Short mmCIF file of C-alpha atoms in Angstrom, two decimals:
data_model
loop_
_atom_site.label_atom_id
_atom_site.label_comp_id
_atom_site.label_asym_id
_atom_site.label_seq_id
_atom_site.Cartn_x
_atom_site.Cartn_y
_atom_site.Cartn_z
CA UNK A 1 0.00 0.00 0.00
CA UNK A 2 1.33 3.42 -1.10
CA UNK A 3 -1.04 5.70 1.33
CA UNK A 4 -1.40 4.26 4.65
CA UNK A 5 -2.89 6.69 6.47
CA UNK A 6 -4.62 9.99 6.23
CA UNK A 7 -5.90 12.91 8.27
CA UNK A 8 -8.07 16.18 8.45
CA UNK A 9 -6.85 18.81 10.70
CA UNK A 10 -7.83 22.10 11.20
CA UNK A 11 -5.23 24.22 10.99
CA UNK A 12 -5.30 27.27 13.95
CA UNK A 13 -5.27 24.56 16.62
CA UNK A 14 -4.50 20.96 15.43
CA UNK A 15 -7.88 19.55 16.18
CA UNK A 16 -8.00 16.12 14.26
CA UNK A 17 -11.16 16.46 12.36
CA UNK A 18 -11.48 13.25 10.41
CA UNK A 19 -9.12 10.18 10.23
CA UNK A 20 -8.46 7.11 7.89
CA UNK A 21 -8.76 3.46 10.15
CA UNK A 22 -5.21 2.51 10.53
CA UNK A 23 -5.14 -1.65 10.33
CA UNK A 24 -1.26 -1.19 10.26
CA UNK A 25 1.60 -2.44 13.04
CA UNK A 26 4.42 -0.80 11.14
CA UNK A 27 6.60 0.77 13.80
CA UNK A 28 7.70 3.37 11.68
CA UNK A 29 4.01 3.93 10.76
CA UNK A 30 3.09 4.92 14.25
CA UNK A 31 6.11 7.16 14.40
CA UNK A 32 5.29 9.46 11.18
CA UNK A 33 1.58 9.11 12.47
CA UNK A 34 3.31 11.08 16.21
CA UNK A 35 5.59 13.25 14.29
CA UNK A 36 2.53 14.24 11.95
CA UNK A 37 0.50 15.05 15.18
CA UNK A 38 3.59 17.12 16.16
CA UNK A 39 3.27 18.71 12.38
CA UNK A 40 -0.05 19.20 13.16
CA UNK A 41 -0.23 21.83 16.66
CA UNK A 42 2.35 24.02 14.72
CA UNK A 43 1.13 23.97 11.10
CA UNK A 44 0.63 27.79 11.64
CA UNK A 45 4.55 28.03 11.37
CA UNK A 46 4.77 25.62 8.57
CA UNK A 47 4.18 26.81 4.23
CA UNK A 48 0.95 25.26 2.92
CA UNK A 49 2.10 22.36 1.57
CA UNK A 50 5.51 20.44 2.51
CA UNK A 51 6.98 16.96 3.55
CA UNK A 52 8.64 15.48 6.21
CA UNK A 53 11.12 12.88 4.98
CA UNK A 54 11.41 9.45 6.57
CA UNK A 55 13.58 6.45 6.02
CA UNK A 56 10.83 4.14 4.28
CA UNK A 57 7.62 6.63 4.91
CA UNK A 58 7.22 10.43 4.29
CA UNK A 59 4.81 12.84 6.09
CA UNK A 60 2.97 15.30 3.00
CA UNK A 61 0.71 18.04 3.93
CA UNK A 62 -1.58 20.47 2.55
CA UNK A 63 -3.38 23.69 3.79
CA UNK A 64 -6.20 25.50 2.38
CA UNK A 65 -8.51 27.91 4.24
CA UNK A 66 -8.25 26.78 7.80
CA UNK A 67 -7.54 23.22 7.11
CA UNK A 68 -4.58 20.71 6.58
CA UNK A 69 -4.96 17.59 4.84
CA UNK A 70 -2.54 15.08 5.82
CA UNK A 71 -0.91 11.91 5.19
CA UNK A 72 1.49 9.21 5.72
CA UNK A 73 2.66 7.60 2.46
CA UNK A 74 5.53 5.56 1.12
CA UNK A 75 8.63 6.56 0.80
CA UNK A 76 8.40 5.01 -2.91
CA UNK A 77 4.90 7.03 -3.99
CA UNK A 78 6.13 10.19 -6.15
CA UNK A 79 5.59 13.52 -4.53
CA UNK A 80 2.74 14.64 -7.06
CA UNK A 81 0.91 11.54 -6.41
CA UNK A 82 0.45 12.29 -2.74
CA UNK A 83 -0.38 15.84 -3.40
CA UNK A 84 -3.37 14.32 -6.34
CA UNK A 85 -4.14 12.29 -3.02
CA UNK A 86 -4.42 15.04 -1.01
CA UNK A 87 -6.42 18.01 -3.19
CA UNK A 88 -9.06 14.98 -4.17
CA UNK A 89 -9.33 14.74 -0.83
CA UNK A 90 -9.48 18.56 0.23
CA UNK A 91 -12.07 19.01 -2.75
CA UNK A 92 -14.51 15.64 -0.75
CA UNK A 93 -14.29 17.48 2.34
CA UNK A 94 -14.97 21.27 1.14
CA UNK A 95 -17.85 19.70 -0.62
CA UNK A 96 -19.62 17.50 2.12
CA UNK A 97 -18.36 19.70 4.83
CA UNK A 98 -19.99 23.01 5.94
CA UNK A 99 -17.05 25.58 7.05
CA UNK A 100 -18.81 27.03 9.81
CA UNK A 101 -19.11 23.32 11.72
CA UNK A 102 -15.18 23.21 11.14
CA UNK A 103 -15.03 26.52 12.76
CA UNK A 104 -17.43 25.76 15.50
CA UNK A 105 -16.03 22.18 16.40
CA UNK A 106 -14.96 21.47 19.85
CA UNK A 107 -14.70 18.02 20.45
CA UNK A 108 -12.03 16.03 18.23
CA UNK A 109 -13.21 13.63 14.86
CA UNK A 110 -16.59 15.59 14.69
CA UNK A 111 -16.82 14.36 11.41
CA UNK A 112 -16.85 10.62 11.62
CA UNK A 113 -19.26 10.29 8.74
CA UNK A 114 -16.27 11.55 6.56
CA UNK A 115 -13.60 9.02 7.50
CA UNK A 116 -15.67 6.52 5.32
CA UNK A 117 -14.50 9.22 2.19
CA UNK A 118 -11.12 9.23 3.02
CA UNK A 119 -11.14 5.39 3.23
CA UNK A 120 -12.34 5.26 -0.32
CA UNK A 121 -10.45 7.34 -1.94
CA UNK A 122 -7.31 6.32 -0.34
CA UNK A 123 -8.45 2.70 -1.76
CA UNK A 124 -8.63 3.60 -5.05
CA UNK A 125 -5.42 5.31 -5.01
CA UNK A 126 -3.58 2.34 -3.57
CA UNK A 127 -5.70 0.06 -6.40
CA UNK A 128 -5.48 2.49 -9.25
CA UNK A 129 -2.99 5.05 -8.39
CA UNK A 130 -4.59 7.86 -10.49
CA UNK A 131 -6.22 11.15 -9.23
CA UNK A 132 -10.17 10.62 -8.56
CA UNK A 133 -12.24 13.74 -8.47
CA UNK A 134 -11.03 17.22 -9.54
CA UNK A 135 -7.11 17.29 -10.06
CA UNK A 136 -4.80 15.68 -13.09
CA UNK A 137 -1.30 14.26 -12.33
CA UNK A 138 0.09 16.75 -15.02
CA UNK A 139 -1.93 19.47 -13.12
CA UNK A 140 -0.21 19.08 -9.54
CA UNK A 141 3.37 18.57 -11.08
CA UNK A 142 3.08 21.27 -13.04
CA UNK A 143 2.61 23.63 -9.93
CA UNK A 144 5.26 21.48 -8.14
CA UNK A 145 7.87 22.66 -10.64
CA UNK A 146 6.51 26.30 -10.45
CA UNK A 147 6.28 26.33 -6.72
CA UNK A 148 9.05 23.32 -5.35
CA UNK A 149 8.13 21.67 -2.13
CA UNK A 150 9.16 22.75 1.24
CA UNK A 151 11.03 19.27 2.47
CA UNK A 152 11.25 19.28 6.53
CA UNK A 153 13.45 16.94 8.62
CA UNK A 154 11.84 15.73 11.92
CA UNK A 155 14.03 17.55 13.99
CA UNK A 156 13.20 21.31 12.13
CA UNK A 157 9.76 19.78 12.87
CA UNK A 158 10.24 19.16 16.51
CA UNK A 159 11.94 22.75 17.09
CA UNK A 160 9.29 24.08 15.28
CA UNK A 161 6.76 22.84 17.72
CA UNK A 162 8.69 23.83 20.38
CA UNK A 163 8.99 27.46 19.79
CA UNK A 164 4.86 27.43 18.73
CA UNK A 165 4.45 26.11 22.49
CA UNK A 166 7.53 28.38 23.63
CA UNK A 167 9.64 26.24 24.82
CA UNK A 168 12.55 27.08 22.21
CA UNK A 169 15.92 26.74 22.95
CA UNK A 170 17.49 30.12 23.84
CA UNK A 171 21.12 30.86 22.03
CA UNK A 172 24.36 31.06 24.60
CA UNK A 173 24.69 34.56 23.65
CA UNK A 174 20.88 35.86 23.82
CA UNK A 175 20.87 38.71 25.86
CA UNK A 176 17.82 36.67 28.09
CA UNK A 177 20.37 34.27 29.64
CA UNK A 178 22.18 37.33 31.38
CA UNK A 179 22.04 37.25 35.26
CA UNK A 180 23.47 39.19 37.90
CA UNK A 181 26.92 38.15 38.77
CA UNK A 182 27.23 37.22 43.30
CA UNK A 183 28.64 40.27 45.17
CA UNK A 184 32.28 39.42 45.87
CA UNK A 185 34.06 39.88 48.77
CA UNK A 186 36.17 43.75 48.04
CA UNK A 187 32.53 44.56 47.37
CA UNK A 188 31.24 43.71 50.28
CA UNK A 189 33.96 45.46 52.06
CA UNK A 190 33.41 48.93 50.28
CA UNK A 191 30.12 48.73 51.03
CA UNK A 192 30.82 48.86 54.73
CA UNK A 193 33.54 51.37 54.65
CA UNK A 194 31.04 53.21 52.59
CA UNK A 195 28.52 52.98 55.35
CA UNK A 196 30.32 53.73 57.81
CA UNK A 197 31.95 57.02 56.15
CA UNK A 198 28.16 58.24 56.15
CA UNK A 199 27.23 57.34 59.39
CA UNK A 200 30.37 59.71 60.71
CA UNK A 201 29.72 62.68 58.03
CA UNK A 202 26.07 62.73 59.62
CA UNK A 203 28.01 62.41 63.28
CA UNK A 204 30.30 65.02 62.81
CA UNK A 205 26.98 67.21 60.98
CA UNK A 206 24.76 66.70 63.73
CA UNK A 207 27.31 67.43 66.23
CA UNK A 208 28.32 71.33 64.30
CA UNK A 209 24.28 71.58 64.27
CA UNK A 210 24.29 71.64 67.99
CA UNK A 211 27.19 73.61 68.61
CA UNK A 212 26.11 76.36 66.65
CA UNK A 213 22.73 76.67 68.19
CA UNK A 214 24.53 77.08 71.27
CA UNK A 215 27.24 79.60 69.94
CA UNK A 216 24.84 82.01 68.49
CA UNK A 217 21.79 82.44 66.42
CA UNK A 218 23.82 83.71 63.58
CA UNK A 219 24.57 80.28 62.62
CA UNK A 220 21.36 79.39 61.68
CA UNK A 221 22.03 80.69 58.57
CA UNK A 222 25.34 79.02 57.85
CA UNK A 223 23.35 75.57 59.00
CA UNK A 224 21.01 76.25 56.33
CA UNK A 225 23.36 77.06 53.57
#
């Protein structure tokens, strides 16, 4: 099978919307379907279309007007194939879905009725390997050569996701990792012989206060100056 699993997110929070049944084991299958999750909370920060490579599986994704269509596919399907996978299926959903009950949805898979789409058309791809509803092969390749795809590595995807849910690395030289260095010990020292110099200048002060007052009145001037 060349498309092994498929998904409908929408796109300003990563709620899953509608899903293809996944019969599959593959252990690199259920990694792509995590790391397209991942894709999936931070497609805000990702182009509109793009794919993560994998060793035997890629990731492909496409966004349109609030919502990413998504897949898992093999490694060995050619890149305008998935993308003839993936407008068919955008063009299903746009069709049989109203966009105000993707806008209003809360809960996640509100569209179950719609996984039973997905299932066919993924079928016939995987029997037939040709484009099904709206979109030719030469169409999509066409607009691959005029606009090349983005290709992501998992772990641009995973830093990616991490600065969307700000947790991003910070630099050794960002100015946020400054901190105040401890007081050392000559500090600490002129600080007290600081102090102290104060405390005898107001001493010696209030001491000439008082023996002016009792010298004469005239001084009350000279205190005040």
């Amino acid at each position: 099978m060349l498309i092994l699993f498929a998904l409908v997110v929408r796109v300003r929070d990563g709620l899953p919307l509608s899903a293809s049944t996944d019969f599959h084991h593959n252990p690199e299958l259920q990694e792509r379907k995590q790391q397209l999750r991942t894709v999936s909370k931070a497609l805000g920060l990702f182009p509109d279309r793009g794919v993560v490579k994998g060793h035997d599986l890629n990731i492909y994704f496409l966004s349109s007007e609030g919502v990413s269509y998504m897949s898992v596919c093999g490694a060995s399907l050619p890149a305008a194939t998935a993308f003839c996978f993936l407008e068919d299926l955008r063009w299903d959903f746009t069709a049989r879905i109203d966009k105000a009950k993707v806008t209003l949805a809360t809960r996640p898979y509100p569209f179950l009725e719609f996984d039973n789409s997905i299932a066919r058309l993924q079928q016939q791809y995987n029997q037939k390997g040709a484009p099904a509803l709206e979109v030719t092969l030469t169409e999509v390749q066409e607009d691959l050569k005029t606009r090349p795809l983005q290709i992501l590595t998992p772990e641009e995807v995973e830093l990616t996701n991490k600065a969307s849910n700000g947790h991003a690395e910070q630099l050794p030289d960002s100015g946020q990792n400054l901190r105040l260095e401890p007081v050392t010990a000559p500090g600490i020292l002129s600080l007290v012989l600081n102090i102290m110099c104060a405390s005898l200048n107001l001493i010696r002060g209030v001491h000439l206060t008082e023996y002016t007052f009792q010298d004469d009145y005239e001084g009350v001037s000279c205190v005040l100056t």
